Coordinates of N, CA and C in Angstrom, one line a residue:
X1 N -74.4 -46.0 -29.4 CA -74.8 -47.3 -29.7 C -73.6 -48.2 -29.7
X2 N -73.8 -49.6 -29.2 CA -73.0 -50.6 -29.1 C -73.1 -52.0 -29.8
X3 N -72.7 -53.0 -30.4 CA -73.1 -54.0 -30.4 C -71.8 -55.0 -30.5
X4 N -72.2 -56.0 -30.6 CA -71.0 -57.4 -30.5 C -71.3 -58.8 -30.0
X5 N -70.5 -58.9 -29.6 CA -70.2 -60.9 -29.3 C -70.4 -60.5 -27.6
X6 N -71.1 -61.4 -27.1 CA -71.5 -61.6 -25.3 C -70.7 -63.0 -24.9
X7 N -70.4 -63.1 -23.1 CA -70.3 -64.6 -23.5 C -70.5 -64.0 -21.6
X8 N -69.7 -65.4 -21.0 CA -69.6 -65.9 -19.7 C -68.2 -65.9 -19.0
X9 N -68.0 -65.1 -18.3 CA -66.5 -65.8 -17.5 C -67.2 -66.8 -16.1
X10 N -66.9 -67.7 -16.0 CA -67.2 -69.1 -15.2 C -66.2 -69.6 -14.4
X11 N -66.3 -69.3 -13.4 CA -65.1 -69.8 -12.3 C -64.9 -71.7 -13.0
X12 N -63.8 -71.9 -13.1 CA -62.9 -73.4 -13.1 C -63.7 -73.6 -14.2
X13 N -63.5 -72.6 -15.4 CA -63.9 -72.7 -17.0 C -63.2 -71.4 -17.8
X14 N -62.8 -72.0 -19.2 CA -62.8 -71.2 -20.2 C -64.0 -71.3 -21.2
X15 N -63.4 -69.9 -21.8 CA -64.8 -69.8 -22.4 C -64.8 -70.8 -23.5
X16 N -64.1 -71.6 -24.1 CA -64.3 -72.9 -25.4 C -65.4 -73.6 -24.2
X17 N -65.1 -73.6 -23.2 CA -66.2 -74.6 -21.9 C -67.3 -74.2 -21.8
X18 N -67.6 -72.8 -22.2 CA -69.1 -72.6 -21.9 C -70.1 -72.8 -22.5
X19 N -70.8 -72.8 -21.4 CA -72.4 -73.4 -22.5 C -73.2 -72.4 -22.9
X20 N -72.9 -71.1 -23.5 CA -72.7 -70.2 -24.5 C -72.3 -70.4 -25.7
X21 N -73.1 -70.2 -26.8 CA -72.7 -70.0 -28.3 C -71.9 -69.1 -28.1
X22 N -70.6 -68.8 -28.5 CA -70.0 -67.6 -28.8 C -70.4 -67.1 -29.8
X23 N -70.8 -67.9 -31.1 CA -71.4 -66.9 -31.7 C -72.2 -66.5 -32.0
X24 N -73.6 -67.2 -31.4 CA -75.0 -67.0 -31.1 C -75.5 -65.8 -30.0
X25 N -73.9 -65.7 -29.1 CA -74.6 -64.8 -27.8 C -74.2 -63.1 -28.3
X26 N -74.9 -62.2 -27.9 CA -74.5 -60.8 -28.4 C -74.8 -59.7 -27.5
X27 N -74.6 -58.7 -27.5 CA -75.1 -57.5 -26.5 C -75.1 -56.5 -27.5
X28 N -76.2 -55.9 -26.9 CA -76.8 -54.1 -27.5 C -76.8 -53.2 -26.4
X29 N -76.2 -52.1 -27.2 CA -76.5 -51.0 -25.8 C -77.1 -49.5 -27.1
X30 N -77.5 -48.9 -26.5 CA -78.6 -47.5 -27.1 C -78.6 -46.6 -25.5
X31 N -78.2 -45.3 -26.0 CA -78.2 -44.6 -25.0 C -77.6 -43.0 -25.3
X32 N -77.6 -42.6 -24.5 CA -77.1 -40.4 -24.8 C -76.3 -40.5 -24.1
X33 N -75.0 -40.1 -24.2 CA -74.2 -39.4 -23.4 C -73.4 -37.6 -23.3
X34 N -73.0 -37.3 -22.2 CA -72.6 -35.8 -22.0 C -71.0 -36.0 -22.0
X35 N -70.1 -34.6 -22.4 CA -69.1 -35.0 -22.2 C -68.7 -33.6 -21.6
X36 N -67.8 -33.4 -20.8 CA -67.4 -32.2 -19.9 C -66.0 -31.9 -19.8
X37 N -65.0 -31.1 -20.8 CA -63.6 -30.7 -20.8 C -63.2 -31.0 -18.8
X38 N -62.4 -31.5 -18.8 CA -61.8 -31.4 -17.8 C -60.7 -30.2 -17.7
X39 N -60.4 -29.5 -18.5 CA -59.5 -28.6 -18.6 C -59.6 -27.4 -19.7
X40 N -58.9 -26.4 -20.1 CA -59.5 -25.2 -20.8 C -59.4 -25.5 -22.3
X41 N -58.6 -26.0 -22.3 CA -58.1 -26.7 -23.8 C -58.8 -27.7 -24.2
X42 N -58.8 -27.8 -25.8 CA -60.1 -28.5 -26.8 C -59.2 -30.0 -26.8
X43 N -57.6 -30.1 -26.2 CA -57.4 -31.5 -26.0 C -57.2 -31.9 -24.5
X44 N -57.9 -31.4 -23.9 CA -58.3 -31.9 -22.9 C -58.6 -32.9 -22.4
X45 N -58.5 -34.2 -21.2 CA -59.8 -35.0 -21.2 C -60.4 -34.5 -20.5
X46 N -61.9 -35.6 -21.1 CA -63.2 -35.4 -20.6 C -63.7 -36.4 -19.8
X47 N -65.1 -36.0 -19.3 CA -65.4 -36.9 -18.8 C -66.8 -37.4 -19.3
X48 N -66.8 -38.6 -19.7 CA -68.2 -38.6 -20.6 C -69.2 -39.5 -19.7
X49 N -70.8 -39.5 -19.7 CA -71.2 -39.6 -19.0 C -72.8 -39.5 -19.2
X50 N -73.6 -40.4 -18.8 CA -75.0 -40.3 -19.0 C -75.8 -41.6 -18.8
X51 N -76.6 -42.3 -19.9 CA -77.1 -43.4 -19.3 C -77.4 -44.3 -20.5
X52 N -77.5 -45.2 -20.0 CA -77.2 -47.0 -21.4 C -78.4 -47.9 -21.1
X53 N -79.0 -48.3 -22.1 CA -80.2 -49.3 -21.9 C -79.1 -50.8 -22.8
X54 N -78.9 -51.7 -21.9 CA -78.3 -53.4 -22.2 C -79.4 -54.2 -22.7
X55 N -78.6 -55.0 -23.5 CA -79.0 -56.1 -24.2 C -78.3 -57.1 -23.8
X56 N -78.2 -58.0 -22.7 CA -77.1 -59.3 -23.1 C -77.9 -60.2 -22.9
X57 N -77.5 -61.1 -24.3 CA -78.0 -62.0 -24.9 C -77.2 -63.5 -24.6
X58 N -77.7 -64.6 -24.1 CA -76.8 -65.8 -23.9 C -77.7 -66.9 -24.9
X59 N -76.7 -67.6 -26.2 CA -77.5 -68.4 -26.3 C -76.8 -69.8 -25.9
X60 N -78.0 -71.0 -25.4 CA -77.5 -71.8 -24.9 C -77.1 -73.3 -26.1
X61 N -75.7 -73.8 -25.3 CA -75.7 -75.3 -26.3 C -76.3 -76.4 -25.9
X62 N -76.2 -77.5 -26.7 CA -76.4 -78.7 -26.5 C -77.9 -79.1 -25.9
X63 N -78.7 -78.1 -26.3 CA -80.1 -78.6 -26.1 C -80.6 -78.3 -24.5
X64 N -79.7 -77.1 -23.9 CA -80.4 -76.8 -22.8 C -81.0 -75.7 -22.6
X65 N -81.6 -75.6 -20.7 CA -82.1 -74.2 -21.0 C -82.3 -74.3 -19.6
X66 N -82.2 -72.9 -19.5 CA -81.9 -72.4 -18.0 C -83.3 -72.6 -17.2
X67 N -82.9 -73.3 -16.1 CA -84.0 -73.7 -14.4 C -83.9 -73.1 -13.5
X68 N -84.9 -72.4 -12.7 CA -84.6 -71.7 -11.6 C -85.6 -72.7 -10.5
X69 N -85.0 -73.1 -9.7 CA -85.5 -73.9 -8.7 C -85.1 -73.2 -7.4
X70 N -86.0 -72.6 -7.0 CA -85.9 -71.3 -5.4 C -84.6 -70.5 -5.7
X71 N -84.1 -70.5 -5.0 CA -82.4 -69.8 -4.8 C -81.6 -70.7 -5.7
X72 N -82.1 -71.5 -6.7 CA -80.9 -72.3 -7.3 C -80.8 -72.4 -8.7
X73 N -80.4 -72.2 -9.8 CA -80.6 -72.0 -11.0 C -79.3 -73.4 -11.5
X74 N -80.3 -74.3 -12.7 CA -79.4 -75.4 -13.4 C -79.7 -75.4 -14.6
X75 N -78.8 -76.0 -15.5 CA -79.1 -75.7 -17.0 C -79.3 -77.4 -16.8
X76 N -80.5 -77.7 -17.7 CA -81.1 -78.7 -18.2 C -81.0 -79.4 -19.4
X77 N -81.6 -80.6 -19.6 CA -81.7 -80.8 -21.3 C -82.8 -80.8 -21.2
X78 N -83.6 -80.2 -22.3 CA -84.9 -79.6 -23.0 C -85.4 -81.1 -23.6
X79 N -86.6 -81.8 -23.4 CA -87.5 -82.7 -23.5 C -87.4 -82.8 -24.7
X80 N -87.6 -81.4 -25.7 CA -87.7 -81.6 -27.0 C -86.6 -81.1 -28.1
X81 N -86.3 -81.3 -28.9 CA -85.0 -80.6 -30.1 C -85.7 -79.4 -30.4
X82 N -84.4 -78.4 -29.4 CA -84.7 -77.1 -30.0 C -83.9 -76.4 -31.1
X83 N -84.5 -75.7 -31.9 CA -84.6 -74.9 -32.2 C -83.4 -73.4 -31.8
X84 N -84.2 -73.1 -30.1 CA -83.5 -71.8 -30.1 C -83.5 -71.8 -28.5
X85 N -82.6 -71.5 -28.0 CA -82.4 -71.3 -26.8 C -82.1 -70.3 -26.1
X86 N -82.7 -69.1 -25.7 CA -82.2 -68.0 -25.9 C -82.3 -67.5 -23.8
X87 N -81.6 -67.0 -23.5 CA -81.5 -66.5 -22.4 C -80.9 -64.9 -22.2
X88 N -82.0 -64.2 -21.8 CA -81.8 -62.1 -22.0 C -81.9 -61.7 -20.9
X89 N -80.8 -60.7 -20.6 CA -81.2 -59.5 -19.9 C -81.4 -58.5 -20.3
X90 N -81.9 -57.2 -19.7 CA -81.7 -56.4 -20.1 C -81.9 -55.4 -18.9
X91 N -80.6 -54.2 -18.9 CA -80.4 -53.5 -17.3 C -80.4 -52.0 -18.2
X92 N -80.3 -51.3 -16.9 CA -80.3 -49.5 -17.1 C -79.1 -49.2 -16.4
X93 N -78.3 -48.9 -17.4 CA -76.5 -49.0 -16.3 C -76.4 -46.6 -16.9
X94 N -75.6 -46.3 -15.9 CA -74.9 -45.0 -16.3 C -73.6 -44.9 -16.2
X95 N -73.1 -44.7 -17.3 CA -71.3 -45.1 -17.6 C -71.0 -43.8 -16.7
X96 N -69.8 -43.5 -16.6 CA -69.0 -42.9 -16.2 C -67.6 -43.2 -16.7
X97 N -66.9 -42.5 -17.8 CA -66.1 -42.8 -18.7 C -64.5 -41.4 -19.0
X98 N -63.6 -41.3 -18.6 CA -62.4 -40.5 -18.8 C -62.1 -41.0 -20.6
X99 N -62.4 -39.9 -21.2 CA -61.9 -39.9 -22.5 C -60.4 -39.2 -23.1
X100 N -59.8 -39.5 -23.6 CA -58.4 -38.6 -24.0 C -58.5 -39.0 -25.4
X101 N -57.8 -37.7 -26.3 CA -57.5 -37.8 -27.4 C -57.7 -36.2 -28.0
X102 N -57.3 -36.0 -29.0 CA -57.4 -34.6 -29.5 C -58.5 -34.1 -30.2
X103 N -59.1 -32.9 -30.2 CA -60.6 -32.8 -30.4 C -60.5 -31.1 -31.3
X104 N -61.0 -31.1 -32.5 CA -61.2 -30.1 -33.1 C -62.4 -28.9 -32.2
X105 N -61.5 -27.7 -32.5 CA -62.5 -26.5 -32.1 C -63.6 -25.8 -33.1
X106 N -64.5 -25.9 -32.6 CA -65.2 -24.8 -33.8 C -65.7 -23.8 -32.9
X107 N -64.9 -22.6 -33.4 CA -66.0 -21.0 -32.7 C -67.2 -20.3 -33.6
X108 N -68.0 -20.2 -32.7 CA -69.1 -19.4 -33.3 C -69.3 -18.1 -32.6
X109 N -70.5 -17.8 -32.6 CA -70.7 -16.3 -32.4 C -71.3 -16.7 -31.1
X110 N -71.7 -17.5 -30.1 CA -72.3 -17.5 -29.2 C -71.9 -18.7 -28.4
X111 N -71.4 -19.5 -29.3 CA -70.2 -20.8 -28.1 C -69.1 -21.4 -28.8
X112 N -68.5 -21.7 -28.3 CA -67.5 -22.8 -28.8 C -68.0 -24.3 -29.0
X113 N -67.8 -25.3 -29.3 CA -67.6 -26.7 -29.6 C -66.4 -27.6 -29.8
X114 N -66.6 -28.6 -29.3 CA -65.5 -29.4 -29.8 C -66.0 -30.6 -29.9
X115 N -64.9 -30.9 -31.3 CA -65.7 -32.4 -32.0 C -64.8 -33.5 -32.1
X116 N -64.6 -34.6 -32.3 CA -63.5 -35.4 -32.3 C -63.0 -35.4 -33.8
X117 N -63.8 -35.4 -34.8 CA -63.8 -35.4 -36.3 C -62.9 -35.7 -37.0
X118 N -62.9 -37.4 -36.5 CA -62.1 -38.8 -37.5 C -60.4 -38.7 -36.1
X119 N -60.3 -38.2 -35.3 CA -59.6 -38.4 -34.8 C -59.4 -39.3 -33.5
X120 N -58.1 -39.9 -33.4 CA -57.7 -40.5 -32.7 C -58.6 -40.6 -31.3
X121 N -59.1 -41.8 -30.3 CA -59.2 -41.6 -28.8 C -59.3 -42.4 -28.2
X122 N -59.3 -42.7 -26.7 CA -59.3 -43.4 -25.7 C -60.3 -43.1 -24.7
X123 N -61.4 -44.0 -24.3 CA -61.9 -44.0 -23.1 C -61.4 -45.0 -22.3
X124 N -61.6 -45.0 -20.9 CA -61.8 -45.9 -19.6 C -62.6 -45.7 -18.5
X125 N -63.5 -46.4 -18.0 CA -64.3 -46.3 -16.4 C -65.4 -47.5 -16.3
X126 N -66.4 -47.0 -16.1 CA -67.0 -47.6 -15.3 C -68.5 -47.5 -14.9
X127 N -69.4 -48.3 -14.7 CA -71.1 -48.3 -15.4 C -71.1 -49.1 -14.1
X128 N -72.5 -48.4 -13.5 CA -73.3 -49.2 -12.4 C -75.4 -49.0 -12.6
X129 N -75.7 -50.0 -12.4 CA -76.8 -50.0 -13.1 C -78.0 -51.0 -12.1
X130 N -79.1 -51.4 -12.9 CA -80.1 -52.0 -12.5 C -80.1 -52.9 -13.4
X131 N -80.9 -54.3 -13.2 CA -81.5 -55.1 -14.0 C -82.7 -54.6 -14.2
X132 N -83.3 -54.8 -15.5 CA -84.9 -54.1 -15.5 C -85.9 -56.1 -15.7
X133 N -85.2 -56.7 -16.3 CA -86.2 -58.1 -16.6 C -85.2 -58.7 -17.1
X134 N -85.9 -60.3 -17.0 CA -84.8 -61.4 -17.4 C -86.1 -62.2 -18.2
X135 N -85.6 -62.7 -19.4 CA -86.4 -63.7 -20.4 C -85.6 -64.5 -20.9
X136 N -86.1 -65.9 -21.4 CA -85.9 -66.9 -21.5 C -87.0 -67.5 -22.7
X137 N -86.2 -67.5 -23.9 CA -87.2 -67.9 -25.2 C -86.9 -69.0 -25.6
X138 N -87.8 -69.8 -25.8 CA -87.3 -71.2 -26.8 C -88.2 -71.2 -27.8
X139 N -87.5 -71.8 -28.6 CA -88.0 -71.8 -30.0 C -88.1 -74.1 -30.2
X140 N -89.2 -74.8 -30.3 CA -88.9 -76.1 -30.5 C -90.2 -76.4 -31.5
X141 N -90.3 -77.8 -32.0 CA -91.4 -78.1 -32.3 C -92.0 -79.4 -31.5
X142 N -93.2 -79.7 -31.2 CA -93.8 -80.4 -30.3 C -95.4 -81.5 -31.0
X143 N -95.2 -82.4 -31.2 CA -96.3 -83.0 -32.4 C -96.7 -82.3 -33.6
X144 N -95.6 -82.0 -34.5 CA -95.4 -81.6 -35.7 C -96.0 -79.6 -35.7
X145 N -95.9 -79.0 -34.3 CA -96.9 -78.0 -34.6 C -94.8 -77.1 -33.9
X146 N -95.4 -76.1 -34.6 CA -94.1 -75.2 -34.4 C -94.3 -74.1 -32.9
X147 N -93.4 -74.1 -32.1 CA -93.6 -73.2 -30.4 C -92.9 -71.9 -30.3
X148 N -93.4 -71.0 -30.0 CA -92.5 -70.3 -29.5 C -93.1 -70.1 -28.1
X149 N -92.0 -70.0 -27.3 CA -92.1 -70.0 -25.3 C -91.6 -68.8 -24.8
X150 N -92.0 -67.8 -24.3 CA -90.9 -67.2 -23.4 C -91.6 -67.1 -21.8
X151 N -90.4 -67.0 -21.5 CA -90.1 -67.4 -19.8 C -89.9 -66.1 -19.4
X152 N -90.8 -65.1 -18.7 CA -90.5 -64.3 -17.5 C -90.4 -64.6 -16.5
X153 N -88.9 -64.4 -15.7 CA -88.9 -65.0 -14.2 C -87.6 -64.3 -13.7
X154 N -87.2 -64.3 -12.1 CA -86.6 -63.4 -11.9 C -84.9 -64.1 -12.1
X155 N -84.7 -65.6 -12.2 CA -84.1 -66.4 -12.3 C -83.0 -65.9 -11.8
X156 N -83.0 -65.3 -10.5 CA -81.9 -65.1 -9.4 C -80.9 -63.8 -10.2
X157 N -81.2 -63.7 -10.8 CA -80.3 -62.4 -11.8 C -80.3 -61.6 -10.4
X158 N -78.9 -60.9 -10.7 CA -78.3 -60.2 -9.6 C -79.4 -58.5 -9.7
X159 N -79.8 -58.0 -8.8 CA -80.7 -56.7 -9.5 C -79.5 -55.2 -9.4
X160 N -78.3 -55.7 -8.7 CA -77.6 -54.5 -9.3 C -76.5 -54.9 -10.4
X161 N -75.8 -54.0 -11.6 CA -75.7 -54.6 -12.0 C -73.8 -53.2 -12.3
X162 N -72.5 -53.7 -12.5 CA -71.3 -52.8 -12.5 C -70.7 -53.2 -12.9
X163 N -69.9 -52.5 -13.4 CA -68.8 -53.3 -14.5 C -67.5 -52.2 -14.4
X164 N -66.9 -52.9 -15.9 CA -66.1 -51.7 -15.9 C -65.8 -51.9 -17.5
X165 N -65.1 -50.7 -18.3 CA -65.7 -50.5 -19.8 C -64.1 -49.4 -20.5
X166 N -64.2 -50.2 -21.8 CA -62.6 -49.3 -22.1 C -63.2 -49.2 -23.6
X167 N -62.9 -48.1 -24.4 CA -62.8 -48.3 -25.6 C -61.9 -47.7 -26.5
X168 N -61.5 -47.8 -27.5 CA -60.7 -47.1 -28.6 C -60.5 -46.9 -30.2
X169 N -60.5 -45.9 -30.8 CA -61.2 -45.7 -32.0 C -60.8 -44.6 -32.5
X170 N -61.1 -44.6 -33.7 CA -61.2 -43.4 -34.4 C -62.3 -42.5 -35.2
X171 N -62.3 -41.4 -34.5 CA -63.9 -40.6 -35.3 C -65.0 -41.2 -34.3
X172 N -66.4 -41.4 -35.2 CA -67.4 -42.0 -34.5 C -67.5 -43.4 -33.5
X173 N -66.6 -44.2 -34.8 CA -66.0 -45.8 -34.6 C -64.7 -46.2 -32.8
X174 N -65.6 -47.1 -32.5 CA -64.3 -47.7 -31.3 C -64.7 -49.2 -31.3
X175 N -63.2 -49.6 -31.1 CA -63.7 -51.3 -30.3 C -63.7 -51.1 -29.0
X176 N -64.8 -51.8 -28.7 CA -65.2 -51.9 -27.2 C -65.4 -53.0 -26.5
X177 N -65.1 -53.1 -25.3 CA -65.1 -54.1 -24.2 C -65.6 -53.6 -22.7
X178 N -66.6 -54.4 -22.4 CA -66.7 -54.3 -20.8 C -66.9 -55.5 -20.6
X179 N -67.3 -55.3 -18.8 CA -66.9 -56.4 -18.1 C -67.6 -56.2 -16.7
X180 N -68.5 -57.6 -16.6 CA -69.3 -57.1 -15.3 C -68.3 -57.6 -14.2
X181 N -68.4 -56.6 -12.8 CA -67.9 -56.9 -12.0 C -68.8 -57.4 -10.8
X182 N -70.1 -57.1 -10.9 CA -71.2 -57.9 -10.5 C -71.3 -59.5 -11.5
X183 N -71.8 -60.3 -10.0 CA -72.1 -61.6 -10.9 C -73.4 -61.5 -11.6
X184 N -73.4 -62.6 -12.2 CA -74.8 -62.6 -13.1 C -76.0 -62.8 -12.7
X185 N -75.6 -64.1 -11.8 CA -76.8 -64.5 -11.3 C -76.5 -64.5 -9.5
X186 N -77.1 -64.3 -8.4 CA -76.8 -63.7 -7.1 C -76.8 -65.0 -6.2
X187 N -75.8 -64.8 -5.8 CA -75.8 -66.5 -4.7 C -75.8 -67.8 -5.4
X188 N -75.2 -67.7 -5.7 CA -75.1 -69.4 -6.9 C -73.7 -69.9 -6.5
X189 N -73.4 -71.2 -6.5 CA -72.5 -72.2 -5.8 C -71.3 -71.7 -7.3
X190 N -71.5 -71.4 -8.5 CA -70.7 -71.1 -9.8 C -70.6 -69.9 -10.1
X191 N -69.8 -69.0 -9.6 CA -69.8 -67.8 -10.0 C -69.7 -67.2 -11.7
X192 N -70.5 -66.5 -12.1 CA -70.7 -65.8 -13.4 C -70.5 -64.5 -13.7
X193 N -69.3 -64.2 -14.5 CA -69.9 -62.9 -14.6 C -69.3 -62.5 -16.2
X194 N -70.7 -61.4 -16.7 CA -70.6 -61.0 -18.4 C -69.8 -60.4 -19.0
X195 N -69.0 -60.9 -20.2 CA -68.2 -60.0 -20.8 C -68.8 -59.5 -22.4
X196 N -68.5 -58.9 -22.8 CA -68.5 -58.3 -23.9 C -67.7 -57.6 -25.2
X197 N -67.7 -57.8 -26.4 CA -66.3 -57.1 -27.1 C -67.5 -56.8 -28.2
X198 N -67.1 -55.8 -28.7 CA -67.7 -55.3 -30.2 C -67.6 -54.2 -30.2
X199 N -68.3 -53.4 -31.4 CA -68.3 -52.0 -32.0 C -69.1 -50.8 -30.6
X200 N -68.3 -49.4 -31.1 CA -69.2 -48.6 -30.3 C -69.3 -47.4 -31.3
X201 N -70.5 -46.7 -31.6 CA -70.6 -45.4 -32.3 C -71.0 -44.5 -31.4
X202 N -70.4 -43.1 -31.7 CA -70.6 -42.3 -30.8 C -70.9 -41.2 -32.2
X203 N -72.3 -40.4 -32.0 CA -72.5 -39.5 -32.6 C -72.0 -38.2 -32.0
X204 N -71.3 -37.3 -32.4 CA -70.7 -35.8 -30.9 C -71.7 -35.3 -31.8

């Protein structure tokens, strides 16, 4: 499991520029992974490996909200004072990750194991994936009555989706960061693409 702060890298912008809450936007990830000694020894690296269900979450400022007009997507101002402006993906990525760091042995009568248990480690690689849906929620009020909206649409979202991903920690706990190397949205005059920083737990 993952979670954290989401935002935007935007060609001829920093992120104080974007029309992202930094602290409204977030990502979730839930998923299993395998890990495989690369070598005979319990400090070995590994290679860890399996599959990730995303959450990134953009929320928008200043009262807008994302338009998809054919092949062209524009952020707008919203008719009415919202509330909540919420803009989601969510993709099916499979990491592929080189782990290092030292890992306790336990022998039993029928296999060995090895566990990380509170120690030191390093991952680095790399996640290629799908988009599965894109939504778009507002939250406003409209002649005194309260709305909630959500928008299914394909809103040009790129349908493959790759990055690349590092983390470091001790025990269960890592700070983590990835970083799409796919853009966000596919053929657009502004290139976009998602970063992420927050926690990662790893149950072995």
């Amino acid at each position: 499991m993952a979670f954290g702060l989401n935002n935007a890298i935007i060609d001829g912008q920093s992120l104080s520029d974007s029309p992202y809450k930094i602290g409204g936007s977030g990502f979730v990830e839930l998923g299993w992974n395998w890990k495989t000694r690369l070598g005979k020894s319990g400090n070995s690296p590994r290679l860890k490996y399996g599959f990730m269900f995303q959450w990134n979450k953009y929320e928008l400022k200043d009262n807008k909200i994302l338009v998809q007009n054919g092949n062209t997507n524009t952020l707008e101002t919203f008719s009415s004072d919202l509330k909540q402006s919420e803009f989601r993906n969510t993709n099916l990525v499979f990491p592929l990750y080189f782990e290092f760091g030292p890992m306790k042995t336990i022998e039993k009568k029928d296999r060995v194991r090895y566990i990380n248990n509170g120690k030191f480690k390093f991952g680095i690689g790399a996640y290629g994936g799908l988009n599965l849906g894109s939504q778009l929620k507002l939250r406003y009020k409209e002649d005194g009555d309260r709305v909630k909206q959500k928008i299914r649409r394909d809103f040009n979202v790129s349908n493959f989706v790759y990055g690349l991903g590092t983390y470091v920690g001790v025990g269960d706990m890592s700070l983590y960061a990835k970083y799409d190397l796919s853009e966000t949205f596919r053929n657009q005059a502004i290139k976009q693409n998602n970063i992420s920083l927050g926690l990662r737990v790893d149950l072995d």
